[in-house]
CSV table of C-alpha atoms in Angstrom, one decimal:
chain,number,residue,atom,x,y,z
J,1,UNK,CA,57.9,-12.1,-11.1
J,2,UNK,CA,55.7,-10.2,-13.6
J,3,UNK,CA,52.1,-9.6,-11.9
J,4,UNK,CA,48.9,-9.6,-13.6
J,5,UNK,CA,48.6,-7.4,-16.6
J,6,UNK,CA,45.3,-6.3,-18.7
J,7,UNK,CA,44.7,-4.6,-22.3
J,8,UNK,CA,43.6,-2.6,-23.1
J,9,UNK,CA,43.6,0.1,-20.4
J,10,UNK,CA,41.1,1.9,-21.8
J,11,UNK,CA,38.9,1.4,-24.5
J,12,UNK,CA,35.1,3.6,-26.1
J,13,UNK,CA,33.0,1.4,-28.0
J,14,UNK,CA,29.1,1.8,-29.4
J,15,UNK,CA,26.2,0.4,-28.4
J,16,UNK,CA,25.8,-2.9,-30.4
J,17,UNK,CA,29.6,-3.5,-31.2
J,18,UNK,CA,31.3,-6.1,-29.7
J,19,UNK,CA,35.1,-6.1,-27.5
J,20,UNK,CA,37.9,-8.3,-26.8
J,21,UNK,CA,39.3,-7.6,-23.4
J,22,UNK,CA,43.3,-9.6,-22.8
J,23,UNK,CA,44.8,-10.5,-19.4
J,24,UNK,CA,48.3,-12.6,-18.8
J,25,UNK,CA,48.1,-14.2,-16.0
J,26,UNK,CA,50.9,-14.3,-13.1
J,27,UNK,CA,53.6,-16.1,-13.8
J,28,UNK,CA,53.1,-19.5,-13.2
J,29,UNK,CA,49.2,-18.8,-12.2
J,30,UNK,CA,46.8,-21.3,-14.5
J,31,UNK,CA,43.4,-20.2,-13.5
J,32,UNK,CA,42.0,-17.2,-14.5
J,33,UNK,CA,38.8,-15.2,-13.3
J,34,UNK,CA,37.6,-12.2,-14.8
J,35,UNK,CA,35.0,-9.4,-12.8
J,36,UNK,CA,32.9,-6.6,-13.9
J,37,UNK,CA,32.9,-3.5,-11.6
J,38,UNK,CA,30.5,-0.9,-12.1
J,39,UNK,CA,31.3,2.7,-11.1
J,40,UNK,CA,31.1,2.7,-6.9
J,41,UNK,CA,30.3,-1.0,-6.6
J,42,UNK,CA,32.0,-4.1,-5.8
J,43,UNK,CA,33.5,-6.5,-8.4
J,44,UNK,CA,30.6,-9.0,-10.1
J,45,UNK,CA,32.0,-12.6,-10.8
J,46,UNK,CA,31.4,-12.9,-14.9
J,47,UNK,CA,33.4,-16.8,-14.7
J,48,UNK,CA,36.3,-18.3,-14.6
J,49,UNK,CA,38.8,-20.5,-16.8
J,50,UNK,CA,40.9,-23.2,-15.3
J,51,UNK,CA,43.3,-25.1,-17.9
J,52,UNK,CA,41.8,-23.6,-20.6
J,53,UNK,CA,37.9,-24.9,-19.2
J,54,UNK,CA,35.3,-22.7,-18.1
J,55,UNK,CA,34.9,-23.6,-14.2
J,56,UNK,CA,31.9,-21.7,-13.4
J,57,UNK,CA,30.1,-19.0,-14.1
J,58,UNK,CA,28.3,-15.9,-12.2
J,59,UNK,CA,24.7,-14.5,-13.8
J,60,UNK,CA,25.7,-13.0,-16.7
J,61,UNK,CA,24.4,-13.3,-20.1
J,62,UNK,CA,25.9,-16.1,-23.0
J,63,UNK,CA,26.9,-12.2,-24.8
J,64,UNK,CA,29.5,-12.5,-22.2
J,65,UNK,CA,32.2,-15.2,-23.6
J,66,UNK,CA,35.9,-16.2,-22.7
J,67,UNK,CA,38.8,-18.2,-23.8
J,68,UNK,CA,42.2,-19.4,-22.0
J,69,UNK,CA,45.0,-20.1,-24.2
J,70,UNK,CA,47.7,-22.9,-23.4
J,71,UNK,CA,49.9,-19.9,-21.9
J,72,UNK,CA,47.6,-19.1,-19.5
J,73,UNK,CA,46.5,-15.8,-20.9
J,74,UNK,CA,42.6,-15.3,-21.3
J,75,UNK,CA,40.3,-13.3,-23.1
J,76,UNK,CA,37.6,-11.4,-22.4
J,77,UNK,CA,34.9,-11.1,-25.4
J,78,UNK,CA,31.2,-9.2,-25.3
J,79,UNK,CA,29.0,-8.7,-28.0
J,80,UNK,CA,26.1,-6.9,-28.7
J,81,UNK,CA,27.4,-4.2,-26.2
J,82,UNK,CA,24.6,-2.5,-24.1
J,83,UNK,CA,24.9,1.1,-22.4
J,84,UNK,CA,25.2,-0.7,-18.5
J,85,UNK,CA,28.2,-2.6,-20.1
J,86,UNK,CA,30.0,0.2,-19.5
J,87,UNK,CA,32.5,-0.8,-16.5
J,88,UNK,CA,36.3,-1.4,-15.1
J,89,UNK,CA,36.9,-5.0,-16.1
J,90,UNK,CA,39.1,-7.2,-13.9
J,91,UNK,CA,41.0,-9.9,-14.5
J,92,UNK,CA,42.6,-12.1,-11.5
J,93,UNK,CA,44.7,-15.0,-11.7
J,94,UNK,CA,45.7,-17.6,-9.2
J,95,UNK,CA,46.9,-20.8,-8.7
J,96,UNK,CA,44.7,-23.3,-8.6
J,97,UNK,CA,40.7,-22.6,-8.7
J,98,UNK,CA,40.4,-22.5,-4.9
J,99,UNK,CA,43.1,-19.9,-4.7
J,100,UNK,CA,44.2,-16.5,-3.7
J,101,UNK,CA,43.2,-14.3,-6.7
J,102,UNK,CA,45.4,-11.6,-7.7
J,103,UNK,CA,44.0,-8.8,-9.5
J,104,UNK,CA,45.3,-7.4,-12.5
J,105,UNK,CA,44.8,-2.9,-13.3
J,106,UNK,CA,41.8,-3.4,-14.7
J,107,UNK,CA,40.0,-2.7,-18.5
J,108,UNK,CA,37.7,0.5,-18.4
J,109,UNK,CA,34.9,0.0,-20.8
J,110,UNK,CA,32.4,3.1,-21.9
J,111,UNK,CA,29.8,1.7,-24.2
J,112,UNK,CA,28.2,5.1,-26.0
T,1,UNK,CA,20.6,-10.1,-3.5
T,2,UNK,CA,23.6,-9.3,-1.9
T,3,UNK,CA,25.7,-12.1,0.0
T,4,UNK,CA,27.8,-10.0,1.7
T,5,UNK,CA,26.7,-7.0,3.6
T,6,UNK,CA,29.9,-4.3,4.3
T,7,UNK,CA,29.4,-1.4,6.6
T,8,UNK,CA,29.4,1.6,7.0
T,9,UNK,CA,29.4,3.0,3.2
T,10,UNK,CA,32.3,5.5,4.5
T,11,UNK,CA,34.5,6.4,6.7
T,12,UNK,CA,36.6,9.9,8.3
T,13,UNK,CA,39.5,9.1,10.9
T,14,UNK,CA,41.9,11.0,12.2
T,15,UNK,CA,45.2,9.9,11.7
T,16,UNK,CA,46.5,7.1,14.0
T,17,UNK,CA,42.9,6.1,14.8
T,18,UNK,CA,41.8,2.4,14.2
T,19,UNK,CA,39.1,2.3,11.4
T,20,UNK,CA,36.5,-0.9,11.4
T,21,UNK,CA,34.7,-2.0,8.9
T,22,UNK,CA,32.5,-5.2,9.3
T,23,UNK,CA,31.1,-7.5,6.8
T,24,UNK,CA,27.8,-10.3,7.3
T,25,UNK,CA,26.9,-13.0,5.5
T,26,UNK,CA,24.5,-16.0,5.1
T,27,UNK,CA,26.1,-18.2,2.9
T,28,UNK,CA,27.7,-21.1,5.3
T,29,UNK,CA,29.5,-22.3,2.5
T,30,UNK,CA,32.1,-19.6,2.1
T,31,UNK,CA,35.1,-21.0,3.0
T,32,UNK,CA,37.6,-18.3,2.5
T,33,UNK,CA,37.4,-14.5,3.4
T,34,UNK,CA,39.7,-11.8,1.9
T,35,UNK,CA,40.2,-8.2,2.1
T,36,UNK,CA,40.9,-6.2,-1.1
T,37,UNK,CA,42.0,-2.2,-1.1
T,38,UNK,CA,41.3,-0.7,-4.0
T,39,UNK,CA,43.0,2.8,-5.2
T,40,UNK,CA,41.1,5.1,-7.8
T,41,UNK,CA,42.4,3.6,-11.5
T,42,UNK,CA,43.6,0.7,-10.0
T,43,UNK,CA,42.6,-3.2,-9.6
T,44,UNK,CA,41.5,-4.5,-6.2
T,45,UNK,CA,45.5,-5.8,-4.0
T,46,UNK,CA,44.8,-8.3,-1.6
T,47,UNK,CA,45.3,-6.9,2.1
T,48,UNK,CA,44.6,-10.1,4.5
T,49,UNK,CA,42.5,-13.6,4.5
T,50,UNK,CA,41.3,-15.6,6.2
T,51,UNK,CA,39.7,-18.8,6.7
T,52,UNK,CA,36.5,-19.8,9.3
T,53,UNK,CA,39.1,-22.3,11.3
T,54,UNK,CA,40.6,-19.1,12.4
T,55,UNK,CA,39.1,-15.8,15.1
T,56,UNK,CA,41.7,-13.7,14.2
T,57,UNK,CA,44.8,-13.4,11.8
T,58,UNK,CA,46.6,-10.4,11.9
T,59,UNK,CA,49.7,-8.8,9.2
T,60,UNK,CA,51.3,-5.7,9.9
T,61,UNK,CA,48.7,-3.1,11.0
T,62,UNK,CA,45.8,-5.1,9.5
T,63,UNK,CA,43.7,-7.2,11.4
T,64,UNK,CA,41.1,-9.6,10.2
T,65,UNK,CA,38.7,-10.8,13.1
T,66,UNK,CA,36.1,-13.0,12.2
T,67,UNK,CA,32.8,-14.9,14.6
T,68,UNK,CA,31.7,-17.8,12.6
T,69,UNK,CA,28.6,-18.5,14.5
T,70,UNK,CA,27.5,-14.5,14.1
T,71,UNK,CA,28.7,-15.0,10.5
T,72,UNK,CA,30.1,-11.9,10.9
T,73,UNK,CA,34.3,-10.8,9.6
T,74,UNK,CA,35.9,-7.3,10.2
T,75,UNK,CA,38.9,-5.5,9.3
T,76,UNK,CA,40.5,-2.9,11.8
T,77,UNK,CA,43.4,-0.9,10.6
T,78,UNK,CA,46.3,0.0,13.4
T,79,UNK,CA,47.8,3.1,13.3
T,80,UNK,CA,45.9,4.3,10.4
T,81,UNK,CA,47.7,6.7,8.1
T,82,UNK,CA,46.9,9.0,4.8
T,83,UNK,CA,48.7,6.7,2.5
T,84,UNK,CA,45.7,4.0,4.1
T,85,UNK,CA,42.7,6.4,2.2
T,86,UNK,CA,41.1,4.1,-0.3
T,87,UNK,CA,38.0,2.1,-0.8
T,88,UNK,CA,38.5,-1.7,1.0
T,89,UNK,CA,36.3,-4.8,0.0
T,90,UNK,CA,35.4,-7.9,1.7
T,91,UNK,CA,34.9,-10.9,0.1
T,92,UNK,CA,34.0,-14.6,0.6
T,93,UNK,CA,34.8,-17.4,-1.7
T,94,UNK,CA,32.0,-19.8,-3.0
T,95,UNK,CA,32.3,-22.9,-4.3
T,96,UNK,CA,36.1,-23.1,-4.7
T,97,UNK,CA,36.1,-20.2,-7.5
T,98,UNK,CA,33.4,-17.2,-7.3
T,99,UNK,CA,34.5,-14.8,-5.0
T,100,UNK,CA,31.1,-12.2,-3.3
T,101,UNK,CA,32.3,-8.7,-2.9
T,102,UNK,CA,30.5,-6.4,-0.3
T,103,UNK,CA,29.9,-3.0,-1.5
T,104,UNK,CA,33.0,-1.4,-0.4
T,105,UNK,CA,33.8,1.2,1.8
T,106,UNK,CA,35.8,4.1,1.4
T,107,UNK,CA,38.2,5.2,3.8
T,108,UNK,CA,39.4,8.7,4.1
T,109,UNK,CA,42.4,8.9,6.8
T,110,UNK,CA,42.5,12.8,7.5
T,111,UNK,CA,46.1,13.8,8.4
């Protein structure tokens, strides 16, 4: 069983440009939820995607955008990258919405 | 405003000693309560859960106990080792989806 996987690991962007983050979710795992962590705090709920609908959403801005994909797999996307973008992205996958979420290694973000 | 208040920030323990770390919250509709431990570089693993039909749940040497009418969920670690040193999260689910972090704790397990 292949767990939750993220690209890229790393990734320097400048203020203004805008990234595309990937996840694959667990094997057989259809709902997806993706987290921003900034350095020495707890993960922040950005929203999740269940069969390929968002299903909720924490208080981030519309700059902050996501997709899920028939095969489960989701994307990240941020435009218009600010300096406090700069973070470990998480992606976690479970099955159903109510779920256990498995977390995924994470996407570390520096916006410069 | 945070949800979910974790405590104490930090934490030194000798090995074999039983770290605690407690969480509060206000929010009467969480329904679910994990623990997550988090290494440096890595995503959050889920330790434990548990859910407020339950006092205590216990796997391995983790321990969740939790006092629904205090609103109040803790994690002790048995037998603590060096291998146990990383930061640990509580969380409660809202809503069916959003899971609240607390704002960690890291645990240093001196050998």
């Amino acid at each position: 069983e292949t767990g939750v996987t993220q690209s890229p690991t790393h990734l320097i962007k400048t203020r203004g440009q805008q990234v595309t983050l990937r996840c694959s979710s667990q094997s057989g795992h259809n709902t997806v939820s993706w987290y921003q962590q900034a350095l020495g705090q707890g993960p922040q709920f950005i929203f999740q995607y269940y069969r390929e609908e968002e299903n909720g959403r924490g208080n981030f801005p519309p700059r902050f955008s996501g997709l899920q994909f028939p095969n489960y797999s989701s994307e990240l996307n941020v435009n218009a990258l600010e300096l406090d973008d700069s973070a470990l992205y998480l992606c976690a996958s479970s099955l159903a919405s109510a779920d256990t979420q498995y977390f995924g290694p994470g996407t570390r973000l520096t916006v410069l | 405003q945070q949800q979910v208040k974790q405590s104490p920030q930090s934490l030194i323990v000798q090995k074999g000693g039983i770290p605690i770390i407690n969480c509060a919250y206000e929010n009467t509709a969480f329904d679910y309560f994990p623990w997550y431990q988090q290494f440096p570089g890595k995503g959050p693993a889920l330790l434990i859960a548990i859910r407020p039909d339950v006092s205590e749940k216990k796997e391995g040497r983790f321990t969740i106990s939790f006092n629904k009418s205090a609103k109040q969920f803790s994690l002790h670690i048995m037998d603590s080792q060096p291998g146990d040193s990383a930061t640990y999260f509580c969380a409660a689910m809202e809503y069916g989806n959003k899971l609240v972090f607390g704002a960690g704790t890291i645990l240093r397990v001196k050998s």
